[in-house]
Tab-separated table of C-alpha atoms in Angstrom:
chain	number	residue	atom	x	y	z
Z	1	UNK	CA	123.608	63.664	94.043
Z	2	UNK	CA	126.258	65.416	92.142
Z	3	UNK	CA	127.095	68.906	93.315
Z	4	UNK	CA	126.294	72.245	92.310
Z	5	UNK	CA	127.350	75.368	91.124
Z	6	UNK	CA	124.925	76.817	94.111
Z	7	UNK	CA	127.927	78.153	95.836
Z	8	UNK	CA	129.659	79.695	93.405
Z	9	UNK	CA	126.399	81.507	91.621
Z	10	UNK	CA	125.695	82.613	95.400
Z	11	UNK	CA	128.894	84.785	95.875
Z	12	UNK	CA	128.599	86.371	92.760
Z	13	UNK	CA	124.976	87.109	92.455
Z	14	UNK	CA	125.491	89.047	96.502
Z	15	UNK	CA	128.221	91.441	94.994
Z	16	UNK	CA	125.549	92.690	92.473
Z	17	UNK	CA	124.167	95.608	94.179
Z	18	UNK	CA	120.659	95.593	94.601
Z	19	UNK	CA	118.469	96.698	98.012
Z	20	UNK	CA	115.423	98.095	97.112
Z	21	UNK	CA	114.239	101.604	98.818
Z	22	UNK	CA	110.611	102.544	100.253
Z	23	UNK	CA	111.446	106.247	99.809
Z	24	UNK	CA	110.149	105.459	95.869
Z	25	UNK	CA	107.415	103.081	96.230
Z	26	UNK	CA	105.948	105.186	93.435
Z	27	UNK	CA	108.145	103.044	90.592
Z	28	UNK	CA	109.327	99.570	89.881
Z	29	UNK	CA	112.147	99.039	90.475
Z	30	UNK	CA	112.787	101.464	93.547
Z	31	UNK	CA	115.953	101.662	92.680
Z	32	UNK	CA	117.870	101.246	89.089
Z	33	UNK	CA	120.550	98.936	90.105
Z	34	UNK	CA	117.701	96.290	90.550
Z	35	UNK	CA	117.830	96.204	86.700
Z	36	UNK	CA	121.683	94.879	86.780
Z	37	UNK	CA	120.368	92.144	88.843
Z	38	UNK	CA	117.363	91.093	86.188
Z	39	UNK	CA	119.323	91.407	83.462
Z	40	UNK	CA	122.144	88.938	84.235
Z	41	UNK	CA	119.776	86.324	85.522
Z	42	UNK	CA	118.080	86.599	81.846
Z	43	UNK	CA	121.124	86.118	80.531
Z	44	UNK	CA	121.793	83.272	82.852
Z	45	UNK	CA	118.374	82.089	82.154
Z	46	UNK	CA	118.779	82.091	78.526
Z	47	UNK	CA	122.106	80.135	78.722
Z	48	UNK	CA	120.680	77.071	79.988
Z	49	UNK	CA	117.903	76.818	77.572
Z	50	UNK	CA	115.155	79.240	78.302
Z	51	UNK	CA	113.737	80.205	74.984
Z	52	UNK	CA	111.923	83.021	76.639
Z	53	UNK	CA	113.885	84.243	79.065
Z	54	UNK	CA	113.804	88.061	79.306
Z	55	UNK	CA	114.168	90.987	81.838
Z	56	UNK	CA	111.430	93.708	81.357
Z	57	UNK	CA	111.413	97.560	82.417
Z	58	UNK	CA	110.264	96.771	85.628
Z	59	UNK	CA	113.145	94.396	86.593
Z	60	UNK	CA	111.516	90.976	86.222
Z	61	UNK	CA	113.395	88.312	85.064
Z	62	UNK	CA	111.562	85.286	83.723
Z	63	UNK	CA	112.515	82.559	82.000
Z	64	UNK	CA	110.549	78.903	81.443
Z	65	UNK	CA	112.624	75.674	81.275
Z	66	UNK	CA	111.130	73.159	79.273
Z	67	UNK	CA	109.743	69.200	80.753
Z	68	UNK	CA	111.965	66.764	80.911
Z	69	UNK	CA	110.737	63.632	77.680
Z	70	UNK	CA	107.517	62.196	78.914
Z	71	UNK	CA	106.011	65.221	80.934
Z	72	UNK	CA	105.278	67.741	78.304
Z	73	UNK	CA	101.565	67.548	79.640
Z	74	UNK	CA	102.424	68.413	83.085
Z	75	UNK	CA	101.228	71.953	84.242
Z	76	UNK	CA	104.187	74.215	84.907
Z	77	UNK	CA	105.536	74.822	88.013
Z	78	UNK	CA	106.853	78.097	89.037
Z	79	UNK	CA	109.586	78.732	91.256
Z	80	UNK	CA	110.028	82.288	92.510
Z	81	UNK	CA	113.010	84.274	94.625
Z	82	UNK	CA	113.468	87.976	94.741
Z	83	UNK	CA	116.238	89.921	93.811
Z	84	UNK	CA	116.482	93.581	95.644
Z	85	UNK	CA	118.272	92.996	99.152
Z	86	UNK	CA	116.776	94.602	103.069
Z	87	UNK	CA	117.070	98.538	102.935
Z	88	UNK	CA	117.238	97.594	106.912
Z	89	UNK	CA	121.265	97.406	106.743
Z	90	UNK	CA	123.772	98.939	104.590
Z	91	UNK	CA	123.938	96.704	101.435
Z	92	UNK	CA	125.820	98.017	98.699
Z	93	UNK	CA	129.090	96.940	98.216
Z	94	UNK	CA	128.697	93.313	99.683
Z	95	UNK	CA	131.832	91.884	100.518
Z	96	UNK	CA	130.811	87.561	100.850
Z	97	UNK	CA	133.842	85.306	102.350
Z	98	UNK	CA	133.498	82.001	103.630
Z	99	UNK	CA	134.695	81.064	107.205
Z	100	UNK	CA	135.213	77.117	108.456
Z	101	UNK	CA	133.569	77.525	111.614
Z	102	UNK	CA	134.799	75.242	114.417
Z	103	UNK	CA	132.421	76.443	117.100
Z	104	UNK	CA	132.256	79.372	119.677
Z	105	UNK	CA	130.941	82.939	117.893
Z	106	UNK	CA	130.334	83.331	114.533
Z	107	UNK	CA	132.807	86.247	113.586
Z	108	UNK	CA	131.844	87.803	110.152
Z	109	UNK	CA	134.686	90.746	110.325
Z	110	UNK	CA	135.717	93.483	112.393
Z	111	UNK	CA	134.448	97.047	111.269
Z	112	UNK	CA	135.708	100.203	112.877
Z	113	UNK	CA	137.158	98.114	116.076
Z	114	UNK	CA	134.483	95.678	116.604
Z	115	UNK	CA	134.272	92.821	116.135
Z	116	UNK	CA	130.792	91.755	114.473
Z	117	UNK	CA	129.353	88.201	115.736
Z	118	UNK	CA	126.734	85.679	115.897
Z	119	UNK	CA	126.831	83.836	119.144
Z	120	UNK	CA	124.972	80.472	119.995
Z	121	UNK	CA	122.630	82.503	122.595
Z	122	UNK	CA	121.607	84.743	119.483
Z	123	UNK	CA	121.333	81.936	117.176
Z	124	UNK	CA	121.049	78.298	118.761
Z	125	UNK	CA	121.004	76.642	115.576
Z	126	UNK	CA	124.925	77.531	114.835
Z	127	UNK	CA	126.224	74.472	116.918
Z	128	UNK	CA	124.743	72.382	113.907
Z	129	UNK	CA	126.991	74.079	111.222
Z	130	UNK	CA	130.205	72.785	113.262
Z	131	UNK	CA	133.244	71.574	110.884
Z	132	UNK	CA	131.163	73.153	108.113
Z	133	UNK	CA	132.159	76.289	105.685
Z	134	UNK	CA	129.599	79.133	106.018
Z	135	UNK	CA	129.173	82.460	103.963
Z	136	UNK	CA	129.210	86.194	105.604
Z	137	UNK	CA	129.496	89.112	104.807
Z	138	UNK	CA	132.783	91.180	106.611
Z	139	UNK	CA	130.561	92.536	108.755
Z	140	UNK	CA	130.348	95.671	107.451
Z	141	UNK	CA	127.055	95.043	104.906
Z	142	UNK	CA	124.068	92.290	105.027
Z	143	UNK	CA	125.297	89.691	102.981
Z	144	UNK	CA	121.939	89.269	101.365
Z	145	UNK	CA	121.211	85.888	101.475
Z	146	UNK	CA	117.511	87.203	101.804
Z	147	UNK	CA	116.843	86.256	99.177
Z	148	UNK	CA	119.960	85.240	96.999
Z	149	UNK	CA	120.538	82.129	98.622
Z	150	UNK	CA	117.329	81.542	96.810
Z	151	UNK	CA	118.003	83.118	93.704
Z	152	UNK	CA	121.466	81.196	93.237
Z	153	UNK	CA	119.371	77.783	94.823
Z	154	UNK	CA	116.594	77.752	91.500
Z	155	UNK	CA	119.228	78.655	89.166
Z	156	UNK	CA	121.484	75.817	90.746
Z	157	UNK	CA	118.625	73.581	90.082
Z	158	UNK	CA	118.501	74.835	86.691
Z	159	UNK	CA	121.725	74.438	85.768
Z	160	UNK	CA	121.563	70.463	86.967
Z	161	UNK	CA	118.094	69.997	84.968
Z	162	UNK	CA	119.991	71.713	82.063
Z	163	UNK	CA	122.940	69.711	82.472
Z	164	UNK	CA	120.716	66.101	83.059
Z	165	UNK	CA	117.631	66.334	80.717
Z	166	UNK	CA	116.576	62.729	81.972
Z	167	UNK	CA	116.277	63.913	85.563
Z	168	UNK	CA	112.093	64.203	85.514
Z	169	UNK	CA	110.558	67.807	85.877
Z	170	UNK	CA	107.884	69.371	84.384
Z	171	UNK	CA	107.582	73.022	82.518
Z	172	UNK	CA	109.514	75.207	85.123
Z	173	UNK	CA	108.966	78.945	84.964
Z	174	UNK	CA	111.424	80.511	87.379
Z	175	UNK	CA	110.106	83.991	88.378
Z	176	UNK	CA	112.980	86.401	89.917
Z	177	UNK	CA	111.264	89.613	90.973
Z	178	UNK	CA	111.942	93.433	92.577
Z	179	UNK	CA	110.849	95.200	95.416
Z	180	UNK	CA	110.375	92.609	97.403
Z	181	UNK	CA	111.515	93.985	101.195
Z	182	UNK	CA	109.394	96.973	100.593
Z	183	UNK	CA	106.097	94.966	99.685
Z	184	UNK	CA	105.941	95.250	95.807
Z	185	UNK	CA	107.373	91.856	94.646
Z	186	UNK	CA	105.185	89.754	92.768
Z	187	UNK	CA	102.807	92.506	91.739
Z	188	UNK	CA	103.705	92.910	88.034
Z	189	UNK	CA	103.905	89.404	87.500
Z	190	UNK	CA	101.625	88.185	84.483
Z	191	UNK	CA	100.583	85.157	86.180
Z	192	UNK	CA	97.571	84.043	83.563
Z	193	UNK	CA	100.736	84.080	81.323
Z	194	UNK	CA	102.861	81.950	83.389
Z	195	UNK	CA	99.948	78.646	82.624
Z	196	UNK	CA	101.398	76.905	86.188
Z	197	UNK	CA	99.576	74.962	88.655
Z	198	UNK	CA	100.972	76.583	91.361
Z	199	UNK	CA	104.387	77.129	92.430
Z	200	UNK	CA	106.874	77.944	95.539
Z	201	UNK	CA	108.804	80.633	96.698
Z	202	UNK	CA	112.099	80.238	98.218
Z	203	UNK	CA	112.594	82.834	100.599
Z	204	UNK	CA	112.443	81.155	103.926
Z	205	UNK	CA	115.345	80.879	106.998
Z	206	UNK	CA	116.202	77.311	108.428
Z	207	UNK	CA	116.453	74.452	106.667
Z	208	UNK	CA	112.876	71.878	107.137
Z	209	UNK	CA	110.742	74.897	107.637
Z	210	UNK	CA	107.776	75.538	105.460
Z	211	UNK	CA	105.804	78.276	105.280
Z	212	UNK	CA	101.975	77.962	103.757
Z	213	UNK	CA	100.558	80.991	106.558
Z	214	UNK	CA	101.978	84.296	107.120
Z	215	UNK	CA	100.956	87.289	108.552
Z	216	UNK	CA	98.391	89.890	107.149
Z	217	UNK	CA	99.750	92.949	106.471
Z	218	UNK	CA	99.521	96.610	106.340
Z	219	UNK	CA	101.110	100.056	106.694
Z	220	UNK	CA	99.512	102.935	109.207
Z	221	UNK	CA	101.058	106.232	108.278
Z	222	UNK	CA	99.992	108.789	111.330
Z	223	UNK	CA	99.983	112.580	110.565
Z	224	UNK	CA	99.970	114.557	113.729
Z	225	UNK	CA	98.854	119.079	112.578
Z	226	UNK	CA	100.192	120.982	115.866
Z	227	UNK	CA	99.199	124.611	116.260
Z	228	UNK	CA	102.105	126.710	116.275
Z	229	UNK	CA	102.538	130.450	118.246
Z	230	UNK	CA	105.121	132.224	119.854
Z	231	UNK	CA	105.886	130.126	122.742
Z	232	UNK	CA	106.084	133.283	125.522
Z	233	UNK	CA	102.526	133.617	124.332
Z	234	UNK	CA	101.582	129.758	123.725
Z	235	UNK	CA	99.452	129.240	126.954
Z	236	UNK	CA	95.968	127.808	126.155
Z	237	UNK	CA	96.788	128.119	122.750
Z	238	UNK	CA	99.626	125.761	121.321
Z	239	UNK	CA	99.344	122.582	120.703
Z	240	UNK	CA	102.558	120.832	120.319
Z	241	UNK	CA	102.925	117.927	117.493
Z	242	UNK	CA	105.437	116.302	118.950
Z	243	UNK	CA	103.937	116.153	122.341
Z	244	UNK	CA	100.739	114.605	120.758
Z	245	UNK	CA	102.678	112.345	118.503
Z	246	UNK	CA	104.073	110.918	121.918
Z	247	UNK	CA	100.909	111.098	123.320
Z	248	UNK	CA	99.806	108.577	120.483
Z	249	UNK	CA	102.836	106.056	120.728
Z	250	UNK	CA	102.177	105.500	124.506
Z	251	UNK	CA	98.332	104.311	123.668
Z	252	UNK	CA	99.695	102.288	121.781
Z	253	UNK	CA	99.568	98.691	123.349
Z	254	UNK	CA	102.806	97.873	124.795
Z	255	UNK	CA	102.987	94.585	125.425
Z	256	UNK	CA	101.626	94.301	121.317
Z	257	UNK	CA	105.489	95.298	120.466
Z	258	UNK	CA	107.564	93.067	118.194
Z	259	UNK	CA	110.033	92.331	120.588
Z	260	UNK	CA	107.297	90.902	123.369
Z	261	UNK	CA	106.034	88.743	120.215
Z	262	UNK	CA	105.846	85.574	119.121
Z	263	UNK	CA	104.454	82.533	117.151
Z	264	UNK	CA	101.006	83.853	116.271
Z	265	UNK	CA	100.927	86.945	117.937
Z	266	UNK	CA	100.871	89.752	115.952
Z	267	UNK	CA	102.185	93.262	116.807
Z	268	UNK	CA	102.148	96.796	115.784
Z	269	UNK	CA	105.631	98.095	114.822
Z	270	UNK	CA	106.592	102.254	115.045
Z	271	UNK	CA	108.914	102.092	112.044
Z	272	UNK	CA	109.445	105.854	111.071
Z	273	UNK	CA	109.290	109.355	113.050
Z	274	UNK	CA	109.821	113.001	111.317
Z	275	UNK	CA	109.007	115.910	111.687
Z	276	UNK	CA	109.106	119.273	114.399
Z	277	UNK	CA	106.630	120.822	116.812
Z	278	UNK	CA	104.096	121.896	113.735
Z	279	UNK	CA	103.350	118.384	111.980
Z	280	UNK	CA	104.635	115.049	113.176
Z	281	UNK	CA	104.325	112.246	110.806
Z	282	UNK	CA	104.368	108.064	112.754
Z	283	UNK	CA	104.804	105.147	110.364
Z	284	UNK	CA	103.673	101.825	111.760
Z	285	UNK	CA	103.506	98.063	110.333
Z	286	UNK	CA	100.266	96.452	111.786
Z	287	UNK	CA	100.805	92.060	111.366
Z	288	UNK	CA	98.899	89.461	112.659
Z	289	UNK	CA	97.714	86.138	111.593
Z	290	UNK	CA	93.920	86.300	112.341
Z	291	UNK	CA	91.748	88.446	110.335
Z	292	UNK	CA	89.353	89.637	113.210
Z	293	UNK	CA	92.271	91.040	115.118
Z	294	UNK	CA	94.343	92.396	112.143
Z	295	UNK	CA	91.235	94.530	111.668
Z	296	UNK	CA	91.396	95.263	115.173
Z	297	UNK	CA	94.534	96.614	114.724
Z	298	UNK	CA	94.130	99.057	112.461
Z	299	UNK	CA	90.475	100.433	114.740
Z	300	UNK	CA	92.712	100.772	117.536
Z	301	UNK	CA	95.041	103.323	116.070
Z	302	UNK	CA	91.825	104.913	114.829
Z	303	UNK	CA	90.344	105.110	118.194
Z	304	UNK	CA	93.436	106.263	119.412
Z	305	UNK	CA	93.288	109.435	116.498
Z	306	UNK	CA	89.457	109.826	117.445
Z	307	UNK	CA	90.589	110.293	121.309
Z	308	UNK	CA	93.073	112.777	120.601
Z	309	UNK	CA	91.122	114.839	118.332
Z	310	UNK	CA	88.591	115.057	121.235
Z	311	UNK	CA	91.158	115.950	123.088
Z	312	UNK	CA	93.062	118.667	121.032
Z	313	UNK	CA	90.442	119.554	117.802
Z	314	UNK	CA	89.188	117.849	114.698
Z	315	UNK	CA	92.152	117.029	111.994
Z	316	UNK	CA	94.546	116.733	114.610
Z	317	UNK	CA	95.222	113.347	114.203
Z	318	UNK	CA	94.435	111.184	110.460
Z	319	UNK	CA	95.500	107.783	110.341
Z	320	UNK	CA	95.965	106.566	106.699
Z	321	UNK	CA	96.211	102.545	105.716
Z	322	UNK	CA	97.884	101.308	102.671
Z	323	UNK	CA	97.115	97.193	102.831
Z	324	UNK	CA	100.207	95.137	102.122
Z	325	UNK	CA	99.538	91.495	101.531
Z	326	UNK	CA	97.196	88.886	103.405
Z	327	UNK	CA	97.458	85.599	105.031
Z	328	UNK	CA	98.074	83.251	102.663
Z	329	UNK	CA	96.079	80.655	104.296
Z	330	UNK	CA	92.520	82.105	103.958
Z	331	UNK	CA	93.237	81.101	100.131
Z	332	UNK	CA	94.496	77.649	100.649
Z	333	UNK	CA	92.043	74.971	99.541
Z	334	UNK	CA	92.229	70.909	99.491
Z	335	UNK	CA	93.196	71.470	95.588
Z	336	UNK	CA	96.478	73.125	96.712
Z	337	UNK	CA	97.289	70.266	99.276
Z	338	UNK	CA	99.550	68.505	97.082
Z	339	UNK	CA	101.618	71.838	97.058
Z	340	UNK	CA	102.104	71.017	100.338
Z	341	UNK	CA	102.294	67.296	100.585
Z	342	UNK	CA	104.785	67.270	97.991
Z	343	UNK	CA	106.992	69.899	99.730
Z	344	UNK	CA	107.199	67.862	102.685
Z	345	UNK	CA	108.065	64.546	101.254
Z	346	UNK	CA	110.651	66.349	99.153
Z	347	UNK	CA	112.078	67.659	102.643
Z	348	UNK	CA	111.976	64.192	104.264
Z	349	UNK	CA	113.544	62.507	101.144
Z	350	UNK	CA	116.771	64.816	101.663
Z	351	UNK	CA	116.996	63.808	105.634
Z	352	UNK	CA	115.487	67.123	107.182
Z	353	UNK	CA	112.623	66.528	109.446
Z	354	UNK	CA	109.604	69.145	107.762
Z	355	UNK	CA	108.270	71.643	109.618
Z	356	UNK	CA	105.314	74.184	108.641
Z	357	UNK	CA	106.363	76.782	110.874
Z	358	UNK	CA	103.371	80.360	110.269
Z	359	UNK	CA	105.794	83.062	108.691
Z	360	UNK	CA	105.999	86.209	110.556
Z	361	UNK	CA	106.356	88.259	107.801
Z	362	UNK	CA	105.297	88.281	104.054
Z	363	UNK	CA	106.859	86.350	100.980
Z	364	UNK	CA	105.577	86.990	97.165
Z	365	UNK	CA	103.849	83.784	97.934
Z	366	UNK	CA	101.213	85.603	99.732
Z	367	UNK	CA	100.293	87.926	96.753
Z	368	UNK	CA	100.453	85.248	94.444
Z	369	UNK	CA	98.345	82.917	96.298
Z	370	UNK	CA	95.557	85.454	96.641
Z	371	UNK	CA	96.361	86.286	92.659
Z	372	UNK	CA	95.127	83.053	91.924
Z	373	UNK	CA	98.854	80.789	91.747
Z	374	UNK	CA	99.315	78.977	95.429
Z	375	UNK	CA	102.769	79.967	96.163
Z	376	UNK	CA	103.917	77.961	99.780
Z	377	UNK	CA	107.204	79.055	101.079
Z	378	UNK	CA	110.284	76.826	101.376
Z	379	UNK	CA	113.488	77.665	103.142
Z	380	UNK	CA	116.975	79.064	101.631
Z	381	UNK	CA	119.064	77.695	105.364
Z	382	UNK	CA	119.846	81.790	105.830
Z	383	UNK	CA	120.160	83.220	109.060
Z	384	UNK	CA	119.882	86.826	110.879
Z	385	UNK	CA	118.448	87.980	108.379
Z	386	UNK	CA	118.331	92.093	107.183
Z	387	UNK	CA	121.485	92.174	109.425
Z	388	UNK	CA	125.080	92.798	108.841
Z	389	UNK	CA	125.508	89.124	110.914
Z	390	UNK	CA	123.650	87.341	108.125
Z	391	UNK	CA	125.030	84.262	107.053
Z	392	UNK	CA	124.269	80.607	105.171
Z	393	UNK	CA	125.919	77.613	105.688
Z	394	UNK	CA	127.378	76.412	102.433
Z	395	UNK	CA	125.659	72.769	102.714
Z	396	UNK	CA	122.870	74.278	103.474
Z	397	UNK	CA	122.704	75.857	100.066
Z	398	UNK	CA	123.658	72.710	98.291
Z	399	UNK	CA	120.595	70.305	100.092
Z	400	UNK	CA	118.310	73.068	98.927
Z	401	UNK	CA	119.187	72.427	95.740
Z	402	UNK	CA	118.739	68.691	96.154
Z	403	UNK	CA	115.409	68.823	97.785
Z	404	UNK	CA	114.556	71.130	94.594
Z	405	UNK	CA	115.300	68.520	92.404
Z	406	UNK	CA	113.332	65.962	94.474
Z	407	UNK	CA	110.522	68.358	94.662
Z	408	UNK	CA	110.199	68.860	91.145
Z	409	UNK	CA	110.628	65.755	90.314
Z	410	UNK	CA	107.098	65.031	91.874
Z	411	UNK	CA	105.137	67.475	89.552
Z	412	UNK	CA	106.510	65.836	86.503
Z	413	UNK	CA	103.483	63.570	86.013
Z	414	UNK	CA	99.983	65.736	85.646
Z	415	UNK	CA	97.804	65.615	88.870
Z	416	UNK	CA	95.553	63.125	87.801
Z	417	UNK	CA	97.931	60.501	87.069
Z	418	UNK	CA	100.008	61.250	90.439
């Protein structure tokens, strides 16, 4: 296949600043530089053909390219990335470079002294990527492959479709939203508008995987009311916030941490602590794959509250949930199994060996799944992710694009004639 621009879209799309920020959950875009982002992927969009392509006020960028001759009657197929980068690292100011790694660490750049790395402990797959040229940040920023790698992969595919109107494809709507990392995304996307069958997100990690579970998801935001006197006169009287708050955090279940973890064990995540000795406030991420026990989740940290306030007065403790996104899988039906099928033949068609592998985290595929458009989630070959050691191996970038092009390729005839 011939090769892409992939590469070259990727470094410059990373140097647009663009990390979202869950301090302003209460507008879309978080943050206004999002909007720089949307904007030059309509333009992008409207370059290669895209009649409608457009950014709107809330920073998504959408854009439909029309069928190749002969599959006009083909449902469109959407393909979706998002645009703001992790607020988990510093991310403005991304400086991408690409290194020819010959094996041994990984070494992005040295900031302030140190030297920052990726090892083959940390990351076993990096003995694969010998002899080949991958992209990193200097260390001192993510590089935000999560999820530009993705971004620049559909608009790589774009440009060859563009470029080769015989290759087959039907209707493509790409979909490049905000807010993302702070579990907004997809929200504002008109999906009844976008007339697809279903579509695919690509916002994954190593090449092969697919994603068509995730976790279920939600935010526990604990307010902890102490009562405050003098303390040379606090005997029998004061109750401490901050002693309660760490009261609460040790009931938690330990071995339920993130970092004792994995496959389809789910966790609860202490994400945020503020306040003094009058009013403590605990932020918490609750995931796990299994309904039952993600509502179990969130009635432990209730029971929890309910102890405490036995313990210490009524109000005390209030646990508040705001629900995030669901398992994609409880909306997964045998309609949407050629969503899948056709994923992993594309995959196996390109030489990677597929594997569904249950994401443990969220993708806009989730939310649009359970808005009606089955969203599965392919890889973008990225790597530590929401770290300053992120990095993407530049052929990993360019089969992406290439098992894009296969994949569409399969949707180009309508489903009954398949």
């Amino acid at each position: 296949m011939p090769a892409s621009d992939v590469l070259e879209r990727f470094l410059r799309y990373v140097q647009v600043d663009s990390p979202s920020d869950p301090d302003h959950l209460d507008q879309t875009p978080s943050t206004a530089c999002q909007h720089d982002m949307a904007r030059l992927l309509a333009d992008e969009l409207a370059e290669l053909g895209c009649a409608d392509a457009r950014a709107d006020e809330h920073a998504y960028a959408v854009g439909t390219l029309p069928a190749s001759p002969g599959s006009e009657a083909a449902p469109a197929l959407v393909l979706c990335a998002h645009i703001d980068s992790s607020p988990d690292a510093p991310a403005h100011g991304v400086r991408p470079h690409v290194v020819h790694y010959e094996g041994g660490p990984l070494v992005a750049g040295v900031v302030d002294g140190e030297v920052v790395q990726t090892t083959a402990e940390q990351v076993p797959d990096l003995e694969l990527f010998k002899g080949q040229d991958i992209v990193c940040s200097d260390g001192s920023t993510l590089l935000s492959a999560d999820d530009k790698a993705g971004v620049a992969e559909i608009m790589a595919l774009l440009a060859r479709l563009a470029a080769n109107p015989s290759l087959p494809h039907p209707r493509i709507v790409a979909a490049f939203v905000p807010d993302e990392e702070i579990g907004h995304g997809a929200a504002l996307l008109d999906v009844e508008s976008l007339d697809a069958c279903g579509g695919y997100t690509v916002d994954g990690g190593a090449l092969g995987e697919l994603n068509y579970e995730c976790f279920s998801a939600c935010e526990a935001t604990v307010t902890v009311h102490g009562v405050m006197v003098h303390p040379g006169s606090a005997k029998d009287v004061m109750v401490n916030a901050i002693t309660v708050a760490s009261e609460f955090q040790q009931m938690v279940p330990a071995a339920e941490r993130p970092e004792h973890t994995a496959g389809r064990e789910g966790f609860y995540h202490p994400t945020d602590i503020s306040g003094t000795a009058s009013d403590v406030t605990l932020t918490y991420i609750l995931r796990d794959f299994d309904a039952a026990d993600f509502d179990r989740r969130e009635q432990t940290l209730r029971s929890i509250a309910a102890f405490l306030n036995e313990r210490y007065g009524e109000g005390t403790v209030t646990v508040d949930v705001r629900q995030q996104y669901r398992n994609m899988a409880e909306k997964f039906g045998p309609a949407d199994q050629r969503l899948i099928d056709n994923a992993l033949a594309a995959t196996r068609e390109v030489g990677l060996e597929p594997v569904a592998v249950p994401a443990r985290g969220g993708t806009d595929g989730a939310q649009l799944t359970f808005r009606g458009l089955p969203c599965p989630n392919l890889a973008t070959g990225g790597y530590n992710a929401h770290s300053v050691r992120e990095f993407v191996p530049v052929p990993s970038l360019e089969l992406m694009v290439d098992l894009l092009e296969r994949l569409v390729a399969k949707f180009a005839a309508a489903p009954a004639e398949a």
